[in-house]
């Protein structure tokens, strides 16, 4: 498993791409087009939203799992964009027939709800993810298997569902039911050949001894059950959620890689104890290129948060960490790490679950001397500046999880292993 250990945007896509060498399948387990992963190889960028990050490995089956919510229009648009780069995709792309459909009405509903919340808005991407999951839980959503029905049956189902949605949306937004049905029915012939029982597919690959990479979206601190509710996503971003979203049992898991930046970022609203609303935060944002792949929104930036990582590690059972964007800190003369919080006059070592308490946490920092030397050409721990190695060793010691992978640039090749887990893809 490759999972986000912070508030998303940690570089999971790059790490999935790195560890997917030699894998038989890469499976996206949850979320929808609200995710954004960027792959860089040879300076060429590839932006992904629904398609898993193993797409550049031609031997990989690319799976969109049952835990996802999928916008068929966005999926086809992404497939066409990837094919335009020369990637062969459709013959190895498998989409769960049990995943749920994100309808045009869900996007309208998402945006209308954010407007209604006003100052209490969650800060969603407006992609309809929350409303689609809400319909799933309420048991009146549509699964992707509707695209396996005849065009007439599909239109009938869509019309009934969208008419109900139109009544819900009025007077907040206008939904053209006929136009929405036309768009979705037109997708049928392209979507239907991609659908299958992906849980059965993945289980058969596992039983055959094939190597599988499970790709999470968002991050542990945005988890619906364990994040800063209500400022969270609408799916489970944890290791347990990944299993539910792909159909594998717990005993299938050998490694759980938590991906974390060498500092912290957050998109959207909600508590962020180490946030820097000053020139240092802006420097992190500018140097790190901290703007969302999906929305383009500027990310909130802050120092590394050990109590938050401890919480994520406890919930997910990380066996190792992948530390990304270490190079962003190269030019800082001093670097801070929140080693604990002060909450109502007492010291605590782990982020509390209560969002109101999170908002009252004040970071207790440990200061480090910066290395002020480029790490971009480093391809081993020994090659890093001494101060950078000390920084990594402190993070390992304080979080209790070994750093196994380090990234010092956006390109796939700007990545190296630290812990003895074998060669890339082992």
mmCIF file of C-alpha atoms in Angstrom:
data_model
loop_
_atom_site.group_PDB
_atom_site.id
_atom_site.type_symbol
_atom_site.label_atom_id
_atom_site.label_comp_id
_atom_site.label_asym_id
_atom_site.label_seq_id
_atom_site.Cartn_x
_atom_site.Cartn_y
_atom_site.Cartn_z
ATOM 1 C CA UNK A 1 0.000 0.000 0.000
ATOM 2 C CA UNK A 2 1.073 3.564 -0.726
ATOM 3 C CA UNK A 3 -0.943 5.975 1.424
ATOM 4 C CA UNK A 4 -0.878 9.661 2.272
ATOM 5 C CA UNK A 5 0.422 10.329 5.783
ATOM 6 C CA UNK A 6 -0.614 13.997 5.958
ATOM 7 C CA UNK A 7 -3.464 16.044 4.422
ATOM 8 C CA UNK A 8 -2.956 14.776 0.876
ATOM 9 C CA UNK A 9 -0.670 16.129 -1.880
ATOM 10 C CA UNK A 10 2.323 14.311 -0.366
ATOM 11 C CA UNK A 11 3.649 12.904 -3.654
ATOM 12 C CA UNK A 12 1.897 9.526 -3.568
ATOM 13 C CA UNK A 13 1.707 9.376 -7.352
ATOM 14 C CA UNK A 14 5.461 9.627 -7.711
ATOM 15 C CA UNK A 15 6.063 6.972 -5.053
ATOM 16 C CA UNK A 16 3.507 4.603 -6.633
ATOM 17 C CA UNK A 17 5.233 5.096 -9.983
ATOM 18 C CA UNK A 18 8.588 4.335 -8.312
ATOM 19 C CA UNK A 19 7.537 1.149 -6.484
ATOM 20 C CA UNK A 20 5.317 -0.140 -9.322
ATOM 21 C CA UNK A 21 8.268 -1.383 -11.360
ATOM 22 C CA UNK A 22 7.732 -5.138 -11.673
ATOM 23 C CA UNK A 23 4.204 -5.057 -10.236
ATOM 24 C CA UNK A 24 1.427 -6.920 -12.037
ATOM 25 C CA UNK A 25 -1.286 -4.465 -11.031
ATOM 26 C CA UNK A 26 -1.715 -1.003 -9.540
ATOM 27 C CA UNK A 27 -5.103 -0.501 -7.896
ATOM 28 C CA UNK A 28 -6.681 2.820 -6.961
ATOM 29 C CA UNK A 29 -8.895 2.110 -3.943
ATOM 30 C CA UNK A 30 -11.020 5.184 -3.123
ATOM 31 C CA UNK A 31 -11.856 8.766 -3.946
ATOM 32 C CA UNK A 32 -12.606 10.165 -7.362
ATOM 33 C CA UNK A 33 -11.520 12.953 -9.684
ATOM 34 C CA UNK A 34 -10.862 15.119 -6.624
ATOM 35 C CA UNK A 35 -7.398 13.530 -6.463
ATOM 36 C CA UNK A 36 -4.435 14.785 -8.445
ATOM 37 C CA UNK A 37 -1.177 12.921 -8.995
ATOM 38 C CA UNK A 38 1.705 14.300 -11.064
ATOM 39 C CA UNK A 39 4.297 12.003 -12.639
ATOM 40 C CA UNK A 40 7.520 13.412 -14.056
ATOM 41 C CA UNK A 41 9.912 11.367 -16.163
ATOM 42 C CA UNK A 42 12.696 12.900 -18.209
ATOM 43 C CA UNK A 43 11.234 16.312 -17.461
ATOM 44 C CA UNK A 44 7.874 15.366 -19.025
ATOM 45 C CA UNK A 45 4.844 15.869 -16.760
ATOM 46 C CA UNK A 46 1.770 13.677 -16.676
ATOM 47 C CA UNK A 47 -1.240 14.788 -14.598
ATOM 48 C CA UNK A 48 -3.613 12.079 -13.338
ATOM 49 C CA UNK A 49 -6.952 12.380 -11.549
ATOM 50 C CA UNK A 50 -8.723 8.995 -11.751
ATOM 51 C CA UNK A 51 -6.225 6.707 -13.480
ATOM 52 C CA UNK A 52 -3.712 5.045 -11.099
ATOM 53 C CA UNK A 53 -0.071 6.094 -11.160
ATOM 54 C CA UNK A 54 1.226 2.775 -12.512
ATOM 55 C CA UNK A 55 0.111 3.902 -15.965
ATOM 56 C CA UNK A 56 3.693 4.375 -17.208
ATOM 57 C CA UNK A 57 4.535 0.721 -16.562
ATOM 58 C CA UNK A 58 3.215 -1.143 -19.639
ATOM 59 C CA UNK A 59 3.234 -4.516 -17.837
ATOM 60 C CA UNK A 60 0.785 -3.247 -15.182
ATOM 61 C CA UNK A 61 -2.938 -3.848 -15.151
ATOM 62 C CA UNK A 62 -4.439 -0.489 -14.149
ATOM 63 C CA UNK A 63 -7.432 -0.927 -11.844
ATOM 64 C CA UNK A 64 -10.066 1.520 -10.612
ATOM 65 C CA UNK A 65 -11.438 -0.267 -7.555
ATOM 66 C CA UNK A 66 -14.902 -0.714 -6.093
ATOM 67 C CA UNK A 67 -14.305 1.910 -3.386
ATOM 68 C CA UNK A 68 -14.063 4.721 -5.926
ATOM 69 C CA UNK A 69 -16.687 7.137 -7.206
ATOM 70 C CA UNK A 70 -16.146 7.712 -10.914
ATOM 71 C CA UNK A 71 -17.243 10.498 -13.212
ATOM 72 C CA UNK A 72 -17.546 8.700 -16.585
ATOM 73 C CA UNK A 73 -17.097 11.940 -18.539
ATOM 74 C CA UNK A 74 -13.937 12.827 -16.611
ATOM 75 C CA UNK A 75 -12.610 9.274 -17.011
ATOM 76 C CA UNK A 76 -12.978 9.294 -20.797
ATOM 77 C CA UNK A 77 -11.437 12.746 -21.005
ATOM 78 C CA UNK A 78 -8.443 11.541 -18.983
ATOM 79 C CA UNK A 79 -8.052 8.364 -21.056
ATOM 80 C CA UNK A 80 -8.045 10.402 -24.264
ATOM 81 C CA UNK A 81 -5.470 12.831 -22.841
ATOM 82 C CA UNK A 82 -3.202 9.938 -21.829
ATOM 83 C CA UNK A 83 -3.576 8.240 -25.196
ATOM 84 C CA UNK A 84 -2.610 11.529 -26.869
ATOM 85 C CA UNK A 85 0.785 11.234 -25.124
ATOM 86 C CA UNK A 86 1.330 7.830 -26.754
ATOM 87 C CA UNK A 87 0.351 5.646 -23.792
ATOM 88 C CA UNK A 88 -1.535 2.431 -24.570
ATOM 89 C CA UNK A 89 -4.176 2.162 -21.902
ATOM 90 C CA UNK A 90 -7.566 0.644 -22.718
ATOM 91 C CA UNK A 91 -6.373 -2.946 -23.145
ATOM 92 C CA UNK A 92 -5.046 -2.994 -19.556
ATOM 93 C CA UNK A 93 -7.486 -0.641 -17.827
ATOM 94 C CA UNK A 94 -10.105 -2.314 -15.632
ATOM 95 C CA UNK A 95 -12.897 -0.396 -13.927
ATOM 96 C CA UNK A 96 -14.952 -1.880 -11.110
ATOM 97 C CA UNK A 97 -18.546 -2.478 -12.090
ATOM 98 C CA UNK A 98 -19.370 -1.928 -8.385
ATOM 99 C CA UNK A 99 -17.799 1.550 -8.161
ATOM 100 C CA UNK A 100 -20.336 4.351 -7.972
ATOM 101 C CA UNK A 101 -21.141 6.922 -10.640
ATOM 102 C CA UNK A 102 -20.547 10.632 -10.147
ATOM 103 C CA UNK A 103 -23.371 12.350 -12.003
ATOM 104 C CA UNK A 104 -23.460 15.930 -13.335
ATOM 105 C CA UNK A 105 -26.044 16.587 -10.615
ATOM 106 C CA UNK A 106 -23.514 15.631 -7.945
ATOM 107 C CA UNK A 107 -21.162 18.363 -9.122
ATOM 108 C CA UNK A 108 -23.940 20.945 -8.944
ATOM 109 C CA UNK A 109 -24.980 19.657 -5.527
ATOM 110 C CA UNK A 110 -21.388 19.829 -4.236
ATOM 111 C CA UNK A 111 -20.961 23.457 -5.262
ATOM 112 C CA UNK A 112 -24.389 24.508 -4.006
ATOM 113 C CA UNK A 113 -23.679 22.919 -0.621
ATOM 114 C CA UNK A 114 -20.376 24.790 -0.278
ATOM 115 C CA UNK A 115 -22.170 28.077 -1.017
ATOM 116 C CA UNK A 116 -24.843 27.220 1.549
ATOM 117 C CA UNK A 117 -22.192 26.595 4.227
ATOM 118 C CA UNK A 118 -20.707 30.050 3.736
ATOM 119 C CA UNK A 119 -17.890 30.699 6.204
ATOM 120 C CA UNK A 120 -18.102 27.076 7.371
ATOM 121 C CA UNK A 121 -17.389 25.697 3.869
ATOM 122 C CA UNK A 122 -15.269 22.542 3.855
ATOM 123 C CA UNK A 123 -13.204 23.593 0.834
ATOM 124 C CA UNK A 124 -14.107 20.726 -1.513
ATOM 125 C CA UNK A 125 -12.886 20.489 -5.107
ATOM 126 C CA UNK A 126 -16.467 20.795 -6.386
ATOM 127 C CA UNK A 127 -16.131 17.517 -8.278
ATOM 128 C CA UNK A 128 -19.256 15.948 -6.758
ATOM 129 C CA UNK A 129 -17.396 13.415 -4.616
ATOM 130 C CA UNK A 130 -19.212 13.988 -1.316
ATOM 131 C CA UNK A 131 -22.734 13.880 -2.801
ATOM 132 C CA UNK A 132 -21.877 10.705 -4.739
ATOM 133 C CA UNK A 133 -20.673 8.967 -1.572
ATOM 134 C CA UNK A 134 -23.725 10.259 0.293
ATOM 135 C CA UNK A 135 -25.999 8.666 -2.309
ATOM 136 C CA UNK A 136 -24.004 5.441 -2.043
ATOM 137 C CA UNK A 137 -24.504 5.355 1.732
ATOM 138 C CA UNK A 138 -28.178 6.231 1.339
ATOM 139 C CA UNK A 139 -28.512 3.310 -1.093
ATOM 140 C CA UNK A 140 -29.879 5.221 -4.020
ATOM 141 C CA UNK A 141 -26.666 5.770 -5.973
ATOM 142 C CA UNK A 142 -25.893 4.191 -9.337
ATOM 143 C CA UNK A 143 -23.054 1.719 -9.791
ATOM 144 C CA UNK A 144 -20.882 1.671 -12.901
ATOM 145 C CA UNK A 145 -22.572 -1.579 -13.958
ATOM 146 C CA UNK A 146 -25.486 0.510 -15.272
ATOM 147 C CA UNK A 147 -23.315 1.107 -18.352
ATOM 148 C CA UNK A 148 -23.529 -2.636 -19.092
ATOM 149 C CA UNK A 149 -27.290 -2.329 -19.647
ATOM 150 C CA UNK A 150 -28.934 -1.481 -22.951
ATOM 151 C CA UNK A 151 -28.982 2.165 -24.017
ATOM 152 C CA UNK A 152 -32.731 2.299 -23.378
ATOM 153 C CA UNK A 153 -32.459 0.867 -19.863
ATOM 154 C CA UNK A 154 -29.562 3.181 -19.054
ATOM 155 C CA UNK A 155 -31.492 6.236 -20.203
ATOM 156 C CA UNK A 156 -34.497 5.197 -18.130
ATOM 157 C CA UNK A 157 -32.395 4.765 -14.978
ATOM 158 C CA UNK A 158 -30.565 8.037 -15.498
ATOM 159 C CA UNK A 159 -33.739 9.979 -16.198
ATOM 160 C CA UNK A 160 -35.424 8.768 -13.010
ATOM 161 C CA UNK A 161 -32.340 9.487 -10.899
ATOM 162 C CA UNK A 162 -31.644 12.897 -12.399
ATOM 163 C CA UNK A 163 -35.269 14.018 -12.199
ATOM 164 C CA UNK A 164 -35.143 13.350 -8.464
ATOM 165 C CA UNK A 165 -31.890 15.271 -8.269
ATOM 166 C CA UNK A 166 -33.356 18.201 -10.179
ATOM 167 C CA UNK A 167 -36.117 18.490 -7.575
ATOM 168 C CA UNK A 168 -33.510 18.412 -4.762
ATOM 169 C CA UNK A 169 -31.343 21.067 -6.397
ATOM 170 C CA UNK A 170 -34.102 23.586 -7.106
ATOM 171 C CA UNK A 171 -33.859 26.501 -6.521
ATOM 172 C CA UNK A 172 -30.088 26.341 -5.833
ATOM 173 C CA UNK A 173 -29.039 25.160 -9.296
ATOM 174 C CA UNK A 174 -30.614 24.284 -12.633
ATOM 175 C CA UNK A 175 -30.066 20.769 -14.004
ATOM 176 C CA UNK A 176 -30.739 19.962 -17.669
ATOM 177 C CA UNK A 177 -31.804 16.324 -17.302
ATOM 178 C CA UNK A 178 -32.040 15.652 -21.025
ATOM 179 C CA UNK A 179 -28.563 17.024 -21.776
ATOM 180 C CA UNK A 180 -27.034 15.109 -18.854
ATOM 181 C CA UNK A 181 -28.673 11.865 -19.996
ATOM 182 C CA UNK A 182 -27.474 12.390 -23.551
ATOM 183 C CA UNK A 183 -23.863 12.872 -22.401
ATOM 184 C CA UNK A 184 -23.870 9.793 -20.184
ATOM 185 C CA UNK A 185 -25.635 7.485 -22.634
ATOM 186 C CA UNK A 186 -23.061 8.532 -25.239
ATOM 187 C CA UNK A 187 -20.342 7.192 -22.885
ATOM 188 C CA UNK A 188 -21.851 3.723 -22.738
ATOM 189 C CA UNK A 189 -20.042 2.083 -25.654
ATOM 190 C CA UNK A 190 -16.620 3.238 -24.419
ATOM 191 C CA UNK A 191 -17.196 2.569 -20.717
ATOM 192 C CA UNK A 192 -18.818 -0.882 -20.900
ATOM 193 C CA UNK A 193 -15.731 -2.766 -22.254
ATOM 194 C CA UNK A 194 -13.638 -1.493 -19.322
ATOM 195 C CA UNK A 195 -15.951 -2.854 -16.604
ATOM 196 C CA UNK A 196 -15.419 -6.050 -14.640
ATOM 197 C CA UNK A 197 -15.457 -7.517 -11.128
ATOM 198 C CA UNK A 198 -12.150 -5.962 -10.086
ATOM 199 C CA UNK A 199 -12.275 -7.500 -6.595
ATOM 200 C CA UNK A 200 -12.222 -10.947 -8.198
ATOM 201 C CA UNK A 201 -9.465 -9.875 -10.600
ATOM 202 C CA UNK A 202 -7.221 -8.521 -7.844
ATOM 203 C CA UNK A 203 -7.878 -11.496 -5.566
ATOM 204 C CA UNK A 204 -6.924 -13.923 -8.350
ATOM 205 C CA UNK A 205 -3.675 -12.025 -8.992
ATOM 206 C CA UNK A 206 -2.825 -12.148 -5.280
ATOM 207 C CA UNK A 207 -3.554 -15.873 -5.003
ATOM 208 C CA UNK A 208 -1.331 -16.420 -8.039
ATOM 209 C CA UNK A 209 1.548 -14.746 -6.201
ATOM 210 C CA UNK A 210 1.574 -11.603 -8.311
ATOM 211 C CA UNK A 211 2.838 -8.343 -6.874
ATOM 212 C CA UNK A 212 0.131 -5.682 -6.412
ATOM 213 C CA UNK A 213 0.437 -2.011 -5.446
ATOM 214 C CA UNK A 214 -2.565 -0.376 -3.782
ATOM 215 C CA UNK A 215 -2.746 3.369 -4.368
ATOM 216 C CA UNK A 216 -4.481 5.634 -1.883
ATOM 217 C CA UNK A 217 -5.827 9.097 -2.618
ATOM 218 C CA UNK A 218 -5.959 12.142 -0.313
ATOM 219 C CA UNK A 219 -4.315 11.500 3.088
ATOM 220 C CA UNK A 220 -4.809 9.940 6.517
ATOM 221 C CA UNK A 221 -5.682 13.260 8.147
ATOM 222 C CA UNK A 222 -8.497 13.774 5.626
ATOM 223 C CA UNK A 223 -10.027 10.386 6.410
ATOM 224 C CA UNK A 224 -13.789 10.388 6.969
ATOM 225 C CA UNK A 225 -13.438 8.514 10.293
ATOM 226 C CA UNK A 226 -10.012 9.602 11.546
ATOM 227 C CA UNK A 227 -9.513 13.067 10.056
ATOM 228 C CA UNK A 228 -10.452 16.576 11.198
ATOM 229 C CA UNK A 229 -14.194 16.126 10.602
ATOM 230 C CA UNK A 230 -16.019 17.821 8.901
ATOM 231 C CA UNK A 231 -12.969 19.183 7.040
ATOM 232 C CA UNK A 232 -12.294 15.814 5.461
ATOM 233 C CA UNK A 233 -12.899 13.906 2.259
ATOM 234 C CA UNK A 234 -15.864 11.535 1.940
ATOM 235 C CA UNK A 235 -14.002 8.225 1.785
ATOM 236 C CA UNK A 236 -11.655 6.198 3.958
ATOM 237 C CA UNK A 237 -8.019 7.102 3.158
ATOM 238 C CA UNK A 238 -6.525 4.607 5.612
ATOM 239 C CA UNK A 239 -5.054 1.132 5.142
ATOM 240 C CA UNK A 240 -8.382 -0.376 6.232
ATOM 241 C CA UNK A 241 -10.177 1.735 3.643
ATOM 242 C CA UNK A 242 -7.757 0.633 0.933
ATOM 243 C CA UNK A 243 -8.590 -3.008 1.613
ATOM 244 C CA UNK A 244 -12.319 -2.349 1.542
ATOM 245 C CA UNK A 245 -11.892 -0.395 -1.674
ATOM 246 C CA UNK A 246 -10.078 -3.131 -3.583
ATOM 247 C CA UNK A 247 -11.444 -6.394 -2.151
ATOM 248 C CA UNK A 248 -8.276 -7.890 -0.656
ATOM 249 C CA UNK A 249 -8.091 -9.348 2.886
ATOM 250 C CA UNK A 250 -5.688 -7.984 5.550
ATOM 251 C CA UNK A 251 -3.281 -10.921 5.238
ATOM 252 C CA UNK A 252 -2.499 -9.873 1.671
ATOM 253 C CA UNK A 253 -0.620 -6.778 2.852
ATOM 254 C CA UNK A 254 3.168 -6.975 3.218
ATOM 255 C CA UNK A 255 4.175 -3.294 3.229
ATOM 256 C CA UNK A 256 2.331 -0.096 4.127
ATOM 257 C CA UNK A 257 4.246 2.936 2.864
ATOM 258 C CA UNK A 258 3.201 6.259 4.363
ATOM 259 C CA UNK A 259 4.115 9.167 2.095
ATOM 260 C CA UNK A 260 5.015 12.432 3.806
ATOM 261 C CA UNK A 261 6.609 15.660 2.701
ATOM 262 C CA UNK A 262 9.674 16.958 4.539
ATOM 263 C CA UNK A 263 7.353 19.756 5.672
ATOM 264 C CA UNK A 264 3.530 19.972 5.770
ATOM 265 C CA UNK A 265 0.811 21.284 3.467
ATOM 266 C CA UNK A 266 -2.951 21.359 3.485
ATOM 267 C CA UNK A 267 -5.602 22.333 0.920
ATOM 268 C CA UNK A 268 -9.059 23.420 2.016
ATOM 269 C CA UNK A 269 -10.265 24.460 5.431
ATOM 270 C CA UNK A 270 -9.711 22.955 8.855
ATOM 271 C CA UNK A 271 -7.094 22.969 11.647
ATOM 272 C CA UNK A 272 -3.422 23.067 10.627
ATOM 273 C CA UNK A 273 -1.281 23.495 13.778
ATOM 274 C CA UNK A 274 2.071 24.255 12.096
ATOM 275 C CA UNK A 275 0.690 26.547 9.369
ATOM 276 C CA UNK A 276 2.966 29.474 8.486
ATOM 277 C CA UNK A 277 1.024 32.525 7.382
ATOM 278 C CA UNK A 278 4.162 34.563 6.778
ATOM 279 C CA UNK A 279 7.100 34.935 4.384
ATOM 280 C CA UNK A 280 8.456 31.519 5.383
ATOM 281 C CA UNK A 281 5.176 29.838 4.465
ATOM 282 C CA UNK A 282 5.158 31.690 1.156
ATOM 283 C CA UNK A 283 8.748 30.603 0.529
ATOM 284 C CA UNK A 284 7.810 26.958 1.095
ATOM 285 C CA UNK A 285 4.831 27.372 -1.259
ATOM 286 C CA UNK A 286 6.861 29.013 -4.013
ATOM 287 C CA UNK A 287 9.917 26.771 -3.772
ATOM 288 C CA UNK A 288 7.812 23.615 -3.480
ATOM 289 C CA UNK A 289 5.370 24.572 -6.246
ATOM 290 C CA UNK A 290 2.536 24.059 -3.799
ATOM 291 C CA UNK A 291 -0.476 24.440 -6.049
ATOM 292 C CA UNK A 292 -3.127 21.726 -6.499
ATOM 293 C CA UNK A 293 -2.970 19.446 -9.545
ATOM 294 C CA UNK A 294 -6.765 19.213 -9.757
ATOM 295 C CA UNK A 295 -7.838 22.721 -8.711
ATOM 296 C CA UNK A 296 -4.734 24.890 -8.995
ATOM 297 C CA UNK A 297 -5.444 26.209 -5.497
ATOM 298 C CA UNK A 298 -2.519 27.421 -3.414
ATOM 299 C CA UNK A 299 -1.711 24.997 -0.602
ATOM 300 C CA UNK A 300 -1.342 26.125 2.989
ATOM 301 C CA UNK A 301 2.223 25.421 4.137
ATOM 302 C CA UNK A 302 3.894 24.748 7.472
ATOM 303 C CA UNK A 303 6.653 22.875 9.244
ATOM 304 C CA UNK A 304 6.743 19.096 9.683
ATOM 305 C CA UNK A 305 4.222 17.934 12.290
ATOM 306 C CA UNK A 306 5.374 14.908 14.300
ATOM 307 C CA UNK A 307 2.180 14.561 16.445
ATOM 308 C CA UNK A 308 0.076 14.453 13.273
ATOM 309 C CA UNK A 309 2.367 11.840 11.712
ATOM 310 C CA UNK A 310 2.230 9.752 14.890
ATOM 311 C CA UNK A 311 -1.561 9.676 14.615
ATOM 312 C CA UNK A 312 -1.432 8.684 10.956
ATOM 313 C CA UNK A 313 1.131 5.964 11.673
ATOM 314 C CA UNK A 314 -0.945 4.513 14.498
ATOM 315 C CA UNK A 315 -4.135 4.353 12.434
ATOM 316 C CA UNK A 316 -2.499 2.933 9.297
ATOM 317 C CA UNK A 317 0.244 0.699 10.638
ATOM 318 C CA UNK A 318 2.948 2.185 8.423
ATOM 319 C CA UNK A 319 5.879 -0.169 8.003
ATOM 320 C CA UNK A 320 7.963 2.593 6.409
ATOM 321 C CA UNK A 321 7.886 6.191 5.244
ATOM 322 C CA UNK A 322 8.605 7.750 1.883
ATOM 323 C CA UNK A 323 9.935 11.261 2.511
ATOM 324 C CA UNK A 324 9.301 13.594 -0.430
ATOM 325 C CA UNK A 325 10.409 17.129 -1.349
ATOM 326 C CA UNK A 326 13.476 17.099 0.899
ATOM 327 C CA UNK A 327 15.123 19.337 -1.711
ATOM 328 C CA UNK A 328 12.596 22.120 -1.014
ATOM 329 C CA UNK A 329 14.404 22.708 2.303
ATOM 330 C CA UNK A 330 17.853 22.950 0.688
ATOM 331 C CA UNK A 331 18.223 26.733 0.928
ATOM 332 C CA UNK A 332 16.739 27.262 4.392
ATOM 333 C CA UNK A 333 19.304 28.319 6.995
ATOM 334 C CA UNK A 334 17.091 26.981 9.793
ATOM 335 C CA UNK A 335 14.296 24.412 9.824
ATOM 336 C CA UNK A 336 11.714 23.676 12.487
ATOM 337 C CA UNK A 337 9.850 20.499 13.438
ATOM 338 C CA UNK A 338 6.796 20.380 15.708
ATOM 339 C CA UNK A 339 7.827 17.608 18.095
ATOM 340 C CA UNK A 340 4.738 17.943 20.348
ATOM 341 C CA UNK A 341 1.791 20.253 21.057
ATOM 342 C CA UNK A 342 0.724 22.372 23.967
ATOM 343 C CA UNK A 343 -3.003 21.905 24.530
ATOM 344 C CA UNK A 344 -4.669 23.914 27.292
ATOM 345 C CA UNK A 345 -1.413 24.141 29.247
ATOM 346 C CA UNK A 346 -0.285 20.526 28.916
ATOM 347 C CA UNK A 347 2.106 18.803 26.524
ATOM 348 C CA UNK A 348 0.721 16.091 24.243
ATOM 349 C CA UNK A 349 2.638 13.934 21.769
ATOM 350 C CA UNK A 350 -0.132 12.886 19.375
ATOM 351 C CA UNK A 351 -2.730 14.881 17.471
ATOM 352 C CA UNK A 352 -6.132 14.571 19.202
ATOM 353 C CA UNK A 353 -9.104 13.219 17.271
ATOM 354 C CA UNK A 354 -11.418 16.110 18.195
ATOM 355 C CA UNK A 355 -11.244 18.853 15.565
ATOM 356 C CA UNK A 356 -11.985 21.565 18.132
ATOM 357 C CA UNK A 357 -9.030 20.370 20.205
ATOM 358 C CA UNK A 358 -6.808 20.270 17.105
ATOM 359 C CA UNK A 359 -7.587 23.941 16.540
ATOM 360 C CA UNK A 360 -6.342 24.754 20.069
ATOM 361 C CA UNK A 361 -3.045 22.877 19.689
ATOM 362 C CA UNK A 362 0.084 25.013 19.692
ATOM 363 C CA UNK A 363 3.221 23.434 18.226
ATOM 364 C CA UNK A 364 6.301 22.926 20.394
ATOM 365 C CA UNK A 365 9.219 23.208 18.005
ATOM 366 C CA UNK A 366 12.680 21.726 17.768
ATOM 367 C CA UNK A 367 15.043 23.803 15.631
ATOM 368 C CA UNK A 368 17.550 22.416 13.139
ATOM 369 C CA UNK A 369 20.406 24.023 11.296
ATOM 370 C CA UNK A 370 19.786 23.928 7.559
ATOM 371 C CA UNK A 371 22.205 22.235 5.175
ATOM 372 C CA UNK A 372 22.116 25.033 2.564
ATOM 373 C CA UNK A 373 23.376 22.753 -0.166
ATOM 374 C CA UNK A 374 21.544 21.151 -3.066
ATOM 375 C CA UNK A 375 20.404 17.587 -2.525
ATOM 376 C CA UNK A 376 19.004 17.170 -6.049
ATOM 377 C CA UNK A 377 21.875 15.011 -7.296
ATOM 378 C CA UNK A 378 21.967 12.803 -4.175
ATOM 379 C CA UNK A 379 21.041 9.166 -4.766
ATOM 380 C CA UNK A 380 21.927 7.658 -1.391
ATOM 381 C CA UNK A 381 21.673 8.529 2.269
ATOM 382 C CA UNK A 382 25.461 8.830 2.482
ATOM 383 C CA UNK A 383 25.461 11.437 -0.291
ATOM 384 C CA UNK A 384 23.135 13.756 1.644
ATOM 385 C CA UNK A 385 24.578 16.625 3.694
ATOM 386 C CA UNK A 386 25.162 15.704 7.327
ATOM 387 C CA UNK A 387 22.467 18.122 8.501
ATOM 388 C CA UNK A 388 19.928 16.527 6.132
ATOM 389 C CA UNK A 389 20.761 13.056 7.465
ATOM 390 C CA UNK A 390 20.309 14.303 11.021
ATOM 391 C CA UNK A 391 16.918 15.730 10.055
ATOM 392 C CA UNK A 392 15.791 12.383 8.623
ATOM 393 C CA UNK A 393 17.121 10.480 11.645
ATOM 394 C CA UNK A 394 15.171 12.781 13.985
ATOM 395 C CA UNK A 395 11.937 12.234 12.050
ATOM 396 C CA UNK A 396 12.445 8.465 12.172
ATOM 397 C CA UNK A 397 13.196 8.480 15.893
ATOM 398 C CA UNK A 398 10.275 10.709 16.825
ATOM 399 C CA UNK A 399 7.629 9.092 14.600
ATOM 400 C CA UNK A 400 8.801 5.535 15.239
ATOM 401 C CA UNK A 401 8.707 4.657 11.529
ATOM 402 C CA UNK A 402 11.823 4.144 9.365
ATOM 403 C CA UNK A 403 12.311 6.309 6.294
ATOM 404 C CA UNK A 404 12.771 3.833 3.440
ATOM 405 C CA UNK A 405 12.474 6.092 0.387
ATOM 406 C CA UNK A 406 13.680 9.660 -0.121
ATOM 407 C CA UNK A 407 12.708 11.976 -2.965
ATOM 408 C CA UNK A 408 14.857 15.007 -3.841
ATOM 409 C CA UNK A 409 13.081 16.218 -6.978
ATOM 410 C CA UNK A 410 9.984 15.796 -9.102
ATOM 411 C CA UNK A 411 11.429 13.323 -11.612
ATOM 412 C CA UNK A 412 11.096 9.558 -11.098
ATOM 413 C CA UNK A 413 14.909 9.303 -11.125
ATOM 414 C CA UNK A 414 15.230 11.796 -8.242
ATOM 415 C CA UNK A 415 14.330 9.043 -5.791
ATOM 416 C CA UNK A 416 16.378 6.540 -3.812
ATOM 417 C CA UNK A 417 15.946 3.822 -1.223
ATOM 418 C CA UNK A 418 17.325 4.049 2.288
ATOM 419 C CA UNK A 419 16.147 0.921 4.127
ATOM 420 C CA UNK A 420 17.187 -2.545 2.847
ATOM 421 C CA UNK A 421 14.026 -3.472 0.957
ATOM 422 C CA UNK A 422 15.896 -4.502 -2.183
ATOM 423 C CA UNK A 423 15.995 -2.830 -5.556
ATOM 424 C CA UNK A 424 13.148 -0.588 -6.814
ATOM 425 C CA UNK A 425 10.145 -2.787 -7.397
ATOM 426 C CA UNK A 426 11.315 -5.498 -4.988
#
